[in-house]
Structure formats: structure tokens, C-alpha cells
Short mmCIF file of C-alpha atoms in Angstrom, two decimals:
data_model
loop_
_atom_site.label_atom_id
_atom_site.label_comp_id
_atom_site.label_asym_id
_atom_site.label_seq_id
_atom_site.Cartn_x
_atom_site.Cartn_y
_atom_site.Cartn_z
CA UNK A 106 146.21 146.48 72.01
CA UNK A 107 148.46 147.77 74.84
CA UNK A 108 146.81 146.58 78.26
CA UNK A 109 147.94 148.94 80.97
CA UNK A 110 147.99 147.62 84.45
CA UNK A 111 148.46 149.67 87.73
CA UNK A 112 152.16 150.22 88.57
CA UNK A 113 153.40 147.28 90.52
CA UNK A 114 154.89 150.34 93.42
CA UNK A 115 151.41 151.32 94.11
CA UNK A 116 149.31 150.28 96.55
CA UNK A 117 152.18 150.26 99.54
CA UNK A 118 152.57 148.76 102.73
CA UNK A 119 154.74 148.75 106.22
CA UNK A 120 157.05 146.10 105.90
CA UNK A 121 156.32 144.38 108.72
CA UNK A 122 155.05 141.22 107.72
CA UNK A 123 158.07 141.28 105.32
CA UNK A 124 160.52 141.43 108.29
CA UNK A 125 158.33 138.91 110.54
CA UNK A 126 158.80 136.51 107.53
CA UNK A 127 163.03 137.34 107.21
CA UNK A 128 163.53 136.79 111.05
CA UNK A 129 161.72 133.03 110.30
CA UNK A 130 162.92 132.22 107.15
CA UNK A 131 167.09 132.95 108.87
CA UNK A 132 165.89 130.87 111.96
CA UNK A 133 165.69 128.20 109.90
CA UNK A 134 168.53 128.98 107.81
CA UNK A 135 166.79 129.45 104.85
CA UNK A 136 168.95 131.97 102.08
CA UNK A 137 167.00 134.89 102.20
CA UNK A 138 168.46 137.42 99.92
CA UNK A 139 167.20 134.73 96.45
CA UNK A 140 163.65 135.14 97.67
CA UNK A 141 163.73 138.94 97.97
CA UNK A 142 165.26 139.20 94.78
CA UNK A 143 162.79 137.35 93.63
CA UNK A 144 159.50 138.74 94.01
CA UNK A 145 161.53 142.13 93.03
CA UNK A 146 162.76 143.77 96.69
CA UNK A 147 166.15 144.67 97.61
CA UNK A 148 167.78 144.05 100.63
CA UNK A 149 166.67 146.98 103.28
CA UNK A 150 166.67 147.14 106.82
CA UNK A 151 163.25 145.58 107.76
CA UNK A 152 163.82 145.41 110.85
CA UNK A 153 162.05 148.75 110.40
CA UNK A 154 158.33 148.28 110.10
CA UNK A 155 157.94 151.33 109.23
CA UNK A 156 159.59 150.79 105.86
CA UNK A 157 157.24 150.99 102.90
CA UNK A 158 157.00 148.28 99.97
CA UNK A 159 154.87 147.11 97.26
CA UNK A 160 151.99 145.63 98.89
CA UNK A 161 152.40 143.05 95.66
CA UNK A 162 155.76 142.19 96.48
CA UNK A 163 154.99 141.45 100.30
CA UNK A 164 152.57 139.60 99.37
CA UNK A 165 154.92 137.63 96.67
CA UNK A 166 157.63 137.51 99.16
CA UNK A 167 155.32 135.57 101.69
CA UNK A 168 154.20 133.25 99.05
CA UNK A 169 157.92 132.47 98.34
CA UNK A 170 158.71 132.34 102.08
CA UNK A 171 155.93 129.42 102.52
CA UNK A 172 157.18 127.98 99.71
CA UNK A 173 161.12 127.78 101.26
CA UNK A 174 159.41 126.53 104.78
CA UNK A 175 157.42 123.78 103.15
CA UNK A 176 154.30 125.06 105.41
CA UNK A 177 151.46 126.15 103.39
CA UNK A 178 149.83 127.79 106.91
CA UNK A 179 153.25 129.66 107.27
CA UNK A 180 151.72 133.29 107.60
CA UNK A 181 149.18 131.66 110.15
CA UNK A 182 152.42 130.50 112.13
CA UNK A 183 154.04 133.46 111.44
CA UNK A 184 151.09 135.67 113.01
CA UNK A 185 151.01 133.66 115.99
CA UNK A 186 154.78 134.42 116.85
CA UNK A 187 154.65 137.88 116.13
CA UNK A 188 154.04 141.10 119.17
CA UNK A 189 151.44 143.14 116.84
CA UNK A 190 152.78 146.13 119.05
CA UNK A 191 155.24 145.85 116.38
CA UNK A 192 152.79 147.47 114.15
CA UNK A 193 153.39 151.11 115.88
CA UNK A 194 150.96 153.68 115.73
CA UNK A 195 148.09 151.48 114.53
CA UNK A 196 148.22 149.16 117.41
CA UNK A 197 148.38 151.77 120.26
CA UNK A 198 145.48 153.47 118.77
CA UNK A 199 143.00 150.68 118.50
CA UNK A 200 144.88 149.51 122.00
CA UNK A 201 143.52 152.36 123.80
CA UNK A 202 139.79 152.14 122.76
CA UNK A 203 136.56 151.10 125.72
CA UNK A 204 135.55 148.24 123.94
CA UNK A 205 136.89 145.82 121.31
CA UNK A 206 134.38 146.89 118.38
CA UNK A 207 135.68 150.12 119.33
CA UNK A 208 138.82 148.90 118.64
CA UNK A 209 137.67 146.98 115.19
CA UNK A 210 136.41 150.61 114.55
CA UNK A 211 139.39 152.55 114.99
CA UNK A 212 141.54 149.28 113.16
CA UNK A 213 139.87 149.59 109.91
CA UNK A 214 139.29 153.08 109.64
CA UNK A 215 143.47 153.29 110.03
CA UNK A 216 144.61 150.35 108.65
CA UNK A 217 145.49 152.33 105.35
CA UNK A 218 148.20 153.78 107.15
CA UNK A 219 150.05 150.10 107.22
CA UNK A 220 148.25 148.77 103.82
CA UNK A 221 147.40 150.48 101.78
CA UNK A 222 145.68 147.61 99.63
CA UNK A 223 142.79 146.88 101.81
CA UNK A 224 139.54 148.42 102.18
CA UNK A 225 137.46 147.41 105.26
CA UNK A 226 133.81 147.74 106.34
CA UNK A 227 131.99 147.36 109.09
CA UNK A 228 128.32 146.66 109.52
CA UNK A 229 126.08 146.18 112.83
CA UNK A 230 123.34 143.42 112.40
CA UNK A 231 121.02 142.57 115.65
CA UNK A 232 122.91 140.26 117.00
CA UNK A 233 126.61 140.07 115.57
CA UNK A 234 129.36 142.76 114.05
CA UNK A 235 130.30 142.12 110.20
CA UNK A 236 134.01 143.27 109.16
CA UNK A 237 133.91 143.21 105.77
CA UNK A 238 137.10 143.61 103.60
CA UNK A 239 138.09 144.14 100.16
CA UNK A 240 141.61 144.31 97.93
CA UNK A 241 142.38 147.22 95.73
CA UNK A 242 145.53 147.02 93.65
CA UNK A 243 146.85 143.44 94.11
CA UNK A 244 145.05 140.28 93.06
CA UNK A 245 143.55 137.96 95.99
CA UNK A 246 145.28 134.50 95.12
CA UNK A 247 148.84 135.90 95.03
CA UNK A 248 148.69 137.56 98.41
CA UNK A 249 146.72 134.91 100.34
CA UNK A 250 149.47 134.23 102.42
CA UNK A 251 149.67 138.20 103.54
CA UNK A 252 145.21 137.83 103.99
CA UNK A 253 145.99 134.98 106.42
CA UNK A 254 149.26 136.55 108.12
CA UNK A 255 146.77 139.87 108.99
CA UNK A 256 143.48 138.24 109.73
CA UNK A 257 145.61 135.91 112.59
CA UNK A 258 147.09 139.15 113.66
CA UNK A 259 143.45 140.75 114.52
CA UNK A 260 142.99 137.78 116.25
CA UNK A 261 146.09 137.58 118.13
CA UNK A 262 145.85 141.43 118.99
CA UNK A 263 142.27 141.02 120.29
CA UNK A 264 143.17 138.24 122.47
CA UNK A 265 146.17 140.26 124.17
CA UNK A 266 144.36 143.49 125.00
CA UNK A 267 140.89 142.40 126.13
CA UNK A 268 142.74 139.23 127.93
CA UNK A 269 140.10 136.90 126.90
CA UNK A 270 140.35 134.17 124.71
CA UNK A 271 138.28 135.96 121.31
CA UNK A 272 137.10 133.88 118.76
CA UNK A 273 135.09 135.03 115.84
CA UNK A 274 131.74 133.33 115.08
CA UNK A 275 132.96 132.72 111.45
CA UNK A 276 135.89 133.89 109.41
CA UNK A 277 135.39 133.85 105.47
CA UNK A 278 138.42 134.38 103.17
CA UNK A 279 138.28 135.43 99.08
CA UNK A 280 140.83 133.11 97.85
CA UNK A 281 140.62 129.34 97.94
CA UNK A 282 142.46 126.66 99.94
CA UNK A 283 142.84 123.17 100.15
CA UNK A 284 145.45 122.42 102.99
CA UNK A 285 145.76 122.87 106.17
CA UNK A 286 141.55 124.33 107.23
CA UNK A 287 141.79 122.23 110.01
CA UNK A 288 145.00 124.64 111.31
CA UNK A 289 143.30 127.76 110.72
CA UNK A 290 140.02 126.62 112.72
CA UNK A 291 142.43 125.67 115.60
CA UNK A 292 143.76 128.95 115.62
CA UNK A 293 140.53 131.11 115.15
CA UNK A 294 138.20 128.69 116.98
CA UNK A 295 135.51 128.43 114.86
CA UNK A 296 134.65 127.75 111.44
CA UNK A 297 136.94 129.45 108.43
CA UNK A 298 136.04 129.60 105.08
CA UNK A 299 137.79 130.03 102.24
CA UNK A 300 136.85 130.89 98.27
CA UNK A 301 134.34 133.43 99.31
CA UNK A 302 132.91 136.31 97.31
CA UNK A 303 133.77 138.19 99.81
CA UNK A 304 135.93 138.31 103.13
CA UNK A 305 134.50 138.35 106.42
CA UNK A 306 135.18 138.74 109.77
CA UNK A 307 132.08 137.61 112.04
CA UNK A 308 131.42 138.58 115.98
CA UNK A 309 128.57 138.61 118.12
CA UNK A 310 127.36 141.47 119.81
CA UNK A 311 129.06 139.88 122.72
CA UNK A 312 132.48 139.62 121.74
CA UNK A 313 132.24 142.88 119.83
CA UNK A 314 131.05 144.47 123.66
CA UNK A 315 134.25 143.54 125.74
CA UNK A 316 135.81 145.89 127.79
CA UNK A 317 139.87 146.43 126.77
CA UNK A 318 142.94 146.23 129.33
CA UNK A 319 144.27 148.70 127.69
CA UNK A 320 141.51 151.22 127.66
CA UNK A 321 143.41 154.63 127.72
CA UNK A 322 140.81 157.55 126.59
CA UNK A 323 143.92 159.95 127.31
CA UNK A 324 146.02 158.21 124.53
CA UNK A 325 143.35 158.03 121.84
CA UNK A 326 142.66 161.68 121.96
CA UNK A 327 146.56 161.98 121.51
CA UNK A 328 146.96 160.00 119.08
CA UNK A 329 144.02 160.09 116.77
CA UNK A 330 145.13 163.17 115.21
CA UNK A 331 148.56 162.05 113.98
CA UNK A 332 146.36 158.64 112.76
CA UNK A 333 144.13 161.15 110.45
CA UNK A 334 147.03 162.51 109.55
CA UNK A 335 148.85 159.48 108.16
CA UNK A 336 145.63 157.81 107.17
CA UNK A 337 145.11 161.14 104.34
CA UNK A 338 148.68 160.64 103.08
CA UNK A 339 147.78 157.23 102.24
CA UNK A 340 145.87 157.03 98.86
CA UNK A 341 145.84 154.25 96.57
CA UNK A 342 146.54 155.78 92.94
CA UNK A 343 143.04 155.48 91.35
CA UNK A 344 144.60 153.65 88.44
CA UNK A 345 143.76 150.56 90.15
CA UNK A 346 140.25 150.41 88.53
CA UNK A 347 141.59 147.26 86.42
CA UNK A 348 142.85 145.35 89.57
CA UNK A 349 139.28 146.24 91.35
CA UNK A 350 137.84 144.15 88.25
CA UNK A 351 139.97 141.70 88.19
CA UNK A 352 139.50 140.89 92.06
CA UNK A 353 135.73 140.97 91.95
CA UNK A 354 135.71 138.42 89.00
CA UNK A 355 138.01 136.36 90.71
CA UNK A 356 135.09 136.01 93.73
CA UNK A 357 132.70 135.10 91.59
CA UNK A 358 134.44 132.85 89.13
CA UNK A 359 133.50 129.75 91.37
CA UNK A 360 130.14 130.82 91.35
CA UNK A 361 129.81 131.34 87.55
CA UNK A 362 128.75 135.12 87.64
CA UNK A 363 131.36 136.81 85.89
CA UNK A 364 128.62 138.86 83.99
CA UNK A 365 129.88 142.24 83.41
CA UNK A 366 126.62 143.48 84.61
CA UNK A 367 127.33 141.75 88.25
CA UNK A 368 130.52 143.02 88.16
CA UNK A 369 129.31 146.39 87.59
CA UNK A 370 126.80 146.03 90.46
CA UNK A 371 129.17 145.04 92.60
CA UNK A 372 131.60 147.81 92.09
CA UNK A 373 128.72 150.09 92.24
CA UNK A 374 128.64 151.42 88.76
CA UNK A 375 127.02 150.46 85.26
CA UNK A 376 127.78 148.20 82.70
CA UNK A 377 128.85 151.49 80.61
CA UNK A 378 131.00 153.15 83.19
CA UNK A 379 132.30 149.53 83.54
CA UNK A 380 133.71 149.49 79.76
CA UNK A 381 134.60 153.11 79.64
CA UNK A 382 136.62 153.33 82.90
CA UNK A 383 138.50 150.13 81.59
CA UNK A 384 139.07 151.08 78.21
CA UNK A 385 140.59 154.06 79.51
CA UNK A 386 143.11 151.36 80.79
CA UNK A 387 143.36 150.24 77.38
CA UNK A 388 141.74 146.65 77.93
CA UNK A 389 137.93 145.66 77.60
CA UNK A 390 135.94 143.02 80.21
CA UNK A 391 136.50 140.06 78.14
CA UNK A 392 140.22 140.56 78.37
CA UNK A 393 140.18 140.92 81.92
CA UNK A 394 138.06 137.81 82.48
CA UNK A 395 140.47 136.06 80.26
CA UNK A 396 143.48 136.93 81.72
CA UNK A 397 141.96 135.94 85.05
CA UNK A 398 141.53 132.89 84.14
CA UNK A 399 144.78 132.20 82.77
CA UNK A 400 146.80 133.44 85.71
CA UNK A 401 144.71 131.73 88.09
CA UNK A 402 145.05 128.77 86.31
CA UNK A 403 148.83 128.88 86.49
CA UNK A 404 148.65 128.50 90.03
CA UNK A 405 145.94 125.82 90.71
CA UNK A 406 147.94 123.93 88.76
CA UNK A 407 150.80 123.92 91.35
CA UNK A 408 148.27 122.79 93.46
CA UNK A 409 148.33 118.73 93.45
CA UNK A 410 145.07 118.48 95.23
CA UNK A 411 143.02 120.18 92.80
CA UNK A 412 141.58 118.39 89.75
CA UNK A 413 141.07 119.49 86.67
CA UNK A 414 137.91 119.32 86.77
CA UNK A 415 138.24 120.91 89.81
CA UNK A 416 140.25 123.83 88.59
CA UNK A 417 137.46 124.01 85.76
CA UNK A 418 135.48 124.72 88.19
CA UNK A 419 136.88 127.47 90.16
CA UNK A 420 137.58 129.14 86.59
CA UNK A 421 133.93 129.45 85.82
CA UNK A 422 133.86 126.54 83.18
CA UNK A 423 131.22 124.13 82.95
CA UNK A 424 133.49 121.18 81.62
CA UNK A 425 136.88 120.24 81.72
CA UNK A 426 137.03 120.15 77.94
CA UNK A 427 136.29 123.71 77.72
CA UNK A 428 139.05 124.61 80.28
CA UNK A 429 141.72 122.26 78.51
CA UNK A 430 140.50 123.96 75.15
CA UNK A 431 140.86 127.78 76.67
CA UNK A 432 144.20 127.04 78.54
CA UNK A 433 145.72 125.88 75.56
CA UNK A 434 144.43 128.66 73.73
CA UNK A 435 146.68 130.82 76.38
CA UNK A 436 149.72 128.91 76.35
CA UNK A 437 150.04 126.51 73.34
CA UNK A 438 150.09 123.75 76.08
CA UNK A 439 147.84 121.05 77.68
CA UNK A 440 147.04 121.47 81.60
CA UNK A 441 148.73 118.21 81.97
CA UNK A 442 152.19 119.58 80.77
CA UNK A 443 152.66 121.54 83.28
CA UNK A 444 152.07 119.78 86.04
CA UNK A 445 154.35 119.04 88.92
CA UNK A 446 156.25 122.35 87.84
CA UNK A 447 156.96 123.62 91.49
CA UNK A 448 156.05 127.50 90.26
CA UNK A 449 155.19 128.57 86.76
CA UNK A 450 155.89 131.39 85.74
CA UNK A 451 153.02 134.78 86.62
CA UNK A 452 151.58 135.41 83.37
CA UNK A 453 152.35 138.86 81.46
#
């Protein structure tokens, strides 16, 4: 059976992060034309950040770029050297706002219009403010680098414009990780957790009520029309149904609730607009929850400090055996015989 999957081009993003990452990556003298070609990009000014790419390839390209630095937290480091004014229009929008949950407002209503791959929410509970966010297109494990590289930047950005030192009660990240917590709760000053079924962003009513520096009333009336104007231009394709499955099994893999009914409850839809929409797609649940499995697989592999029955685990198996039995279903090989391999290859 042919399994479509959404067009790698689609969703987009500014290429900022992209040219953060090049300006670090020639610092150190690190090649940096091999790791573009790489993850597919070409060579392009990015010292534009305007420039669009595949929000997959950024997010391949700053898995690569960690890779070449030897620093697992490189996007955290990268975030923390960056001016977020950089951004452009986003920034000065959310810049000019009263309060800073004004500003979280105004941030993830607009964010589209520099990814186009994330999908945030935000949600007022008595006594903090919830940012919720979600990926649509790409797969959470092979952009976790780009996850950390913006949630630092929020950070960062908050810290500058309200001129206080802003820490969340409580970040929570989708993908997994194993090195390096102890960096991230330095940076965000409180606790961060990661392999999530869903990502969070946590303040108190508190934080969420500080006035901004930059308060400029005058500038957001100016420029909130030319952000609903880019914002509509933005639209993910809507053939990235497939990768909206394939990101909510991945959350709840660890958790063993990869029930297509859960799935369909957490997308919003039933079990049969669940099969239909992916069939369309020319692939069935099953297939999706297998491939999952077999591309995250691939990279916890990579991963010395994970087990196997560790990796078991996080794949939704109950024993090892059945993990060893299931990967070699997938690849004709034993976990074992691939390990140490510095990056195997994504699977088709």
C-alpha cells in the first residue's frame, strides 16, 4: 500500500533559528555547508530571518548542529545568545503589549507567522496562566532541539522587556531527554519536564500580571493589522492529518495509551473519522503506530543512556522481548547491532 506523508516543504518557518545556529556552528569553525546539505537545505543568505524553510529541515539542521558542537543543550545555549528582536514583526508586537500575558497573548496568536508548525493555547486557571502547545506537520523527537531553542527564547524575551528576572512555575516538554535537565532548570529557574503528553508553559497569575518596559499602545494598534495580515497567509496544508497522529501517539507511547480511540479523543474526532481521514492518506492506525515506533526507536538507540528496557518502555512495550521481537521485525536486525552507530539512518 502506498503511505502518503505530508510534503516535507510544508509546514514553513523564518529561518532564524537556522541562521542563529550557522553564526555558532562558524564561530567554532565547524564546516557548515555538509550539515545543510544534509538535512536537505541549500546554502541561502540566512542572515535574513525572514527567509522561509521547512520547519522539518530547521529542525534537522539543529539536531545536526548539536551533534557537530558535542552539546546536547546547544539550542538552550543558542537561545541564550541570541537578541529575539531578531525575530521582526513578532517581537515588536508582543513588545508593545501592558502586561506580559498580554504579551503571551499576542505571541501565540502570531507565532504562525514565524512557524508555522506550532499551535499554541492559552488557558486562565485561578491562580496561574497555562500555554499550551502542540506540533502539526513535523514529528516531536526530531525537532526537540528547535522546541528547546523557542521555549528559551520566550524566556529570554520576557526577561528583557518586563526587566525582571521571569521564571515559569513549571515548563513541560513532549519529547524525552536524558542529559543535561539540570542546564535547562538553571536557565528557566524552576522545574522542566520532559516526555510529556503535552507541552506546557506554566505562570502564576503574578508573573503573567507584570507591567512591560516596552508598553507602546501606539505601536500595537500599528502593527496588529499587518500581524493579521501575515498570520492569514500562513496556513499549514491540511494534509498534515497523518503527522497530527503520529505526534499524539508519540505522547502517549510512554504512557501505554496508543488506543485509537484516545487518539481520536484527543484530536477531537471519532474512532471512524480517525480511520477515514487517514485512509484517505493511504495508511491505517496500526501502520502509523508501527512506524512510530520504529523511527523512534532508531533514535533512542543513539542514545547511550537509555536501556533497552528503557527504550521498551518509551515505545509502549511491556517487555524487552517484545521490543527486540518488533524491531527486528522492522529491520531484520537485533537492537544490539546497531548500537554505538553515531546516527542511523530516518526510516522511510
Amino acid at each position: 500500500m502506498n503511505k502518503a506523508t505530508p510534503p516535507k516543504t510544508l509546514p514553513t518557518v523564518a529561518g532564524f533559528a537556522v541562521g542563529c545556529a550557522i553564526a555558532a556552528l562558524r564561530e567554532q569553525g565547524v564546516p557548515v555547508r555538509p550539515l545543510l546539505e544534509k538535512v536537505g537545505l541549500s546554502q541561502p543568505d540566512f542572515s535574513v530571518p525572514q527567509r522561509r524553510v521547512s520547519a522539518a529541515a530547521q529542525g534537522e539542521f539543529l539536531e545536526v548542529a548539536a551533534e557537530a558542537m558535542s552539546d546536547t543543550a546547544f539550542a538552550l545555549h543558542l537561545a541564550e545568545r541570541c537578541d529575539p528582536r531578531e525575530i521582526g514583526l513578532l517581537f515588536y508586537v508582543a513588545s508593545a503589549a501592558k502586561t506580559f500575558g498580554e504579551a503571551l497573548t499576542l505571541f501565540a496568536r502570531y507565532f504562525r507567522i514565524v512557524n508555522e508548525s506550532v499551535r499554541f493555547a492559552l488557558s486562565r486557571q485561578p491562580e496561574r496562566l497555562i500555554v499550551e502547545f502542540n506540533l502539526v506537520g513535523v514529528s516531536q523527537q526530531r525537532v526537540k532541539q528547535n522546541t528547546e531553542f523557542w521555549l528559551a527564547l520566550i524566556i529570554k524575551a520576557a526577561r528583557e522587556v518586563t526587566g525582571r528576572d521571569v521564571a515559569p512555575i513549571k515548563v513541560i516538554c513532549p519529547h524525552t531527554r536524558e542529559e543535561n535537565q539540570e542546564e535547562f532548570e538553571r536557565f528557566f529557574g524552576c522545574p522542566v519536564e520532559f516526555g510529556a503528553a503535552l507541552g506546557q508553559l506554566i505562570f502564576s497569575n503574578e508573573t503573567a500580571a507584570l507591567p512591560m518596559k516596552t508598553e507602546d499602545p501606539h505601536l500595537l494598534e500599528l502593527l496588529q493589522p499587518f500581524c493579521e495580515q501575515a498570520e492569514k497567509s500562513r496556513n499549514t496544508s491540511a494534509d498534515s492529518f497523518r503527522a497530527s497522529v503520529e505526534n499524539v501517539v508519540e505522547r502517549l507511547l510512554p504512557h501505554a495509551q496508543t488506543e485509537a480511540k484516545k487518539v481520536a479523543e484527543m484530536l477531537g474526532i471519532s474512532v471512524g473519522a480517525l480511520s477515514r481521514k487517514l485512509a484517505k492518506e493511504g495508511t491505517t492506525f496500526v501502520e502509523v503506530v508501527d512506524q512510530v515506533r520504529r523511527s523512534l526507536a532508531l533514535q533512542y538507540l543513539v542514545e547511550p543512556s537509555f536501556t533497552l528496557t528503557q527504550i521498551a518502555w518509551l515505545l509502549g512495550y511491556q517487555r524487552p522481548t517484545s521490543f527486540k521481537q518488533a524491531f527486528r521485525r522492522w529491520t531484520g536486525q537485533s537492537p544490539s547491532a546497531i548500537r554505538g552507530k553515531k546516527r542511523p539512518p530516518w526510516p522511510i
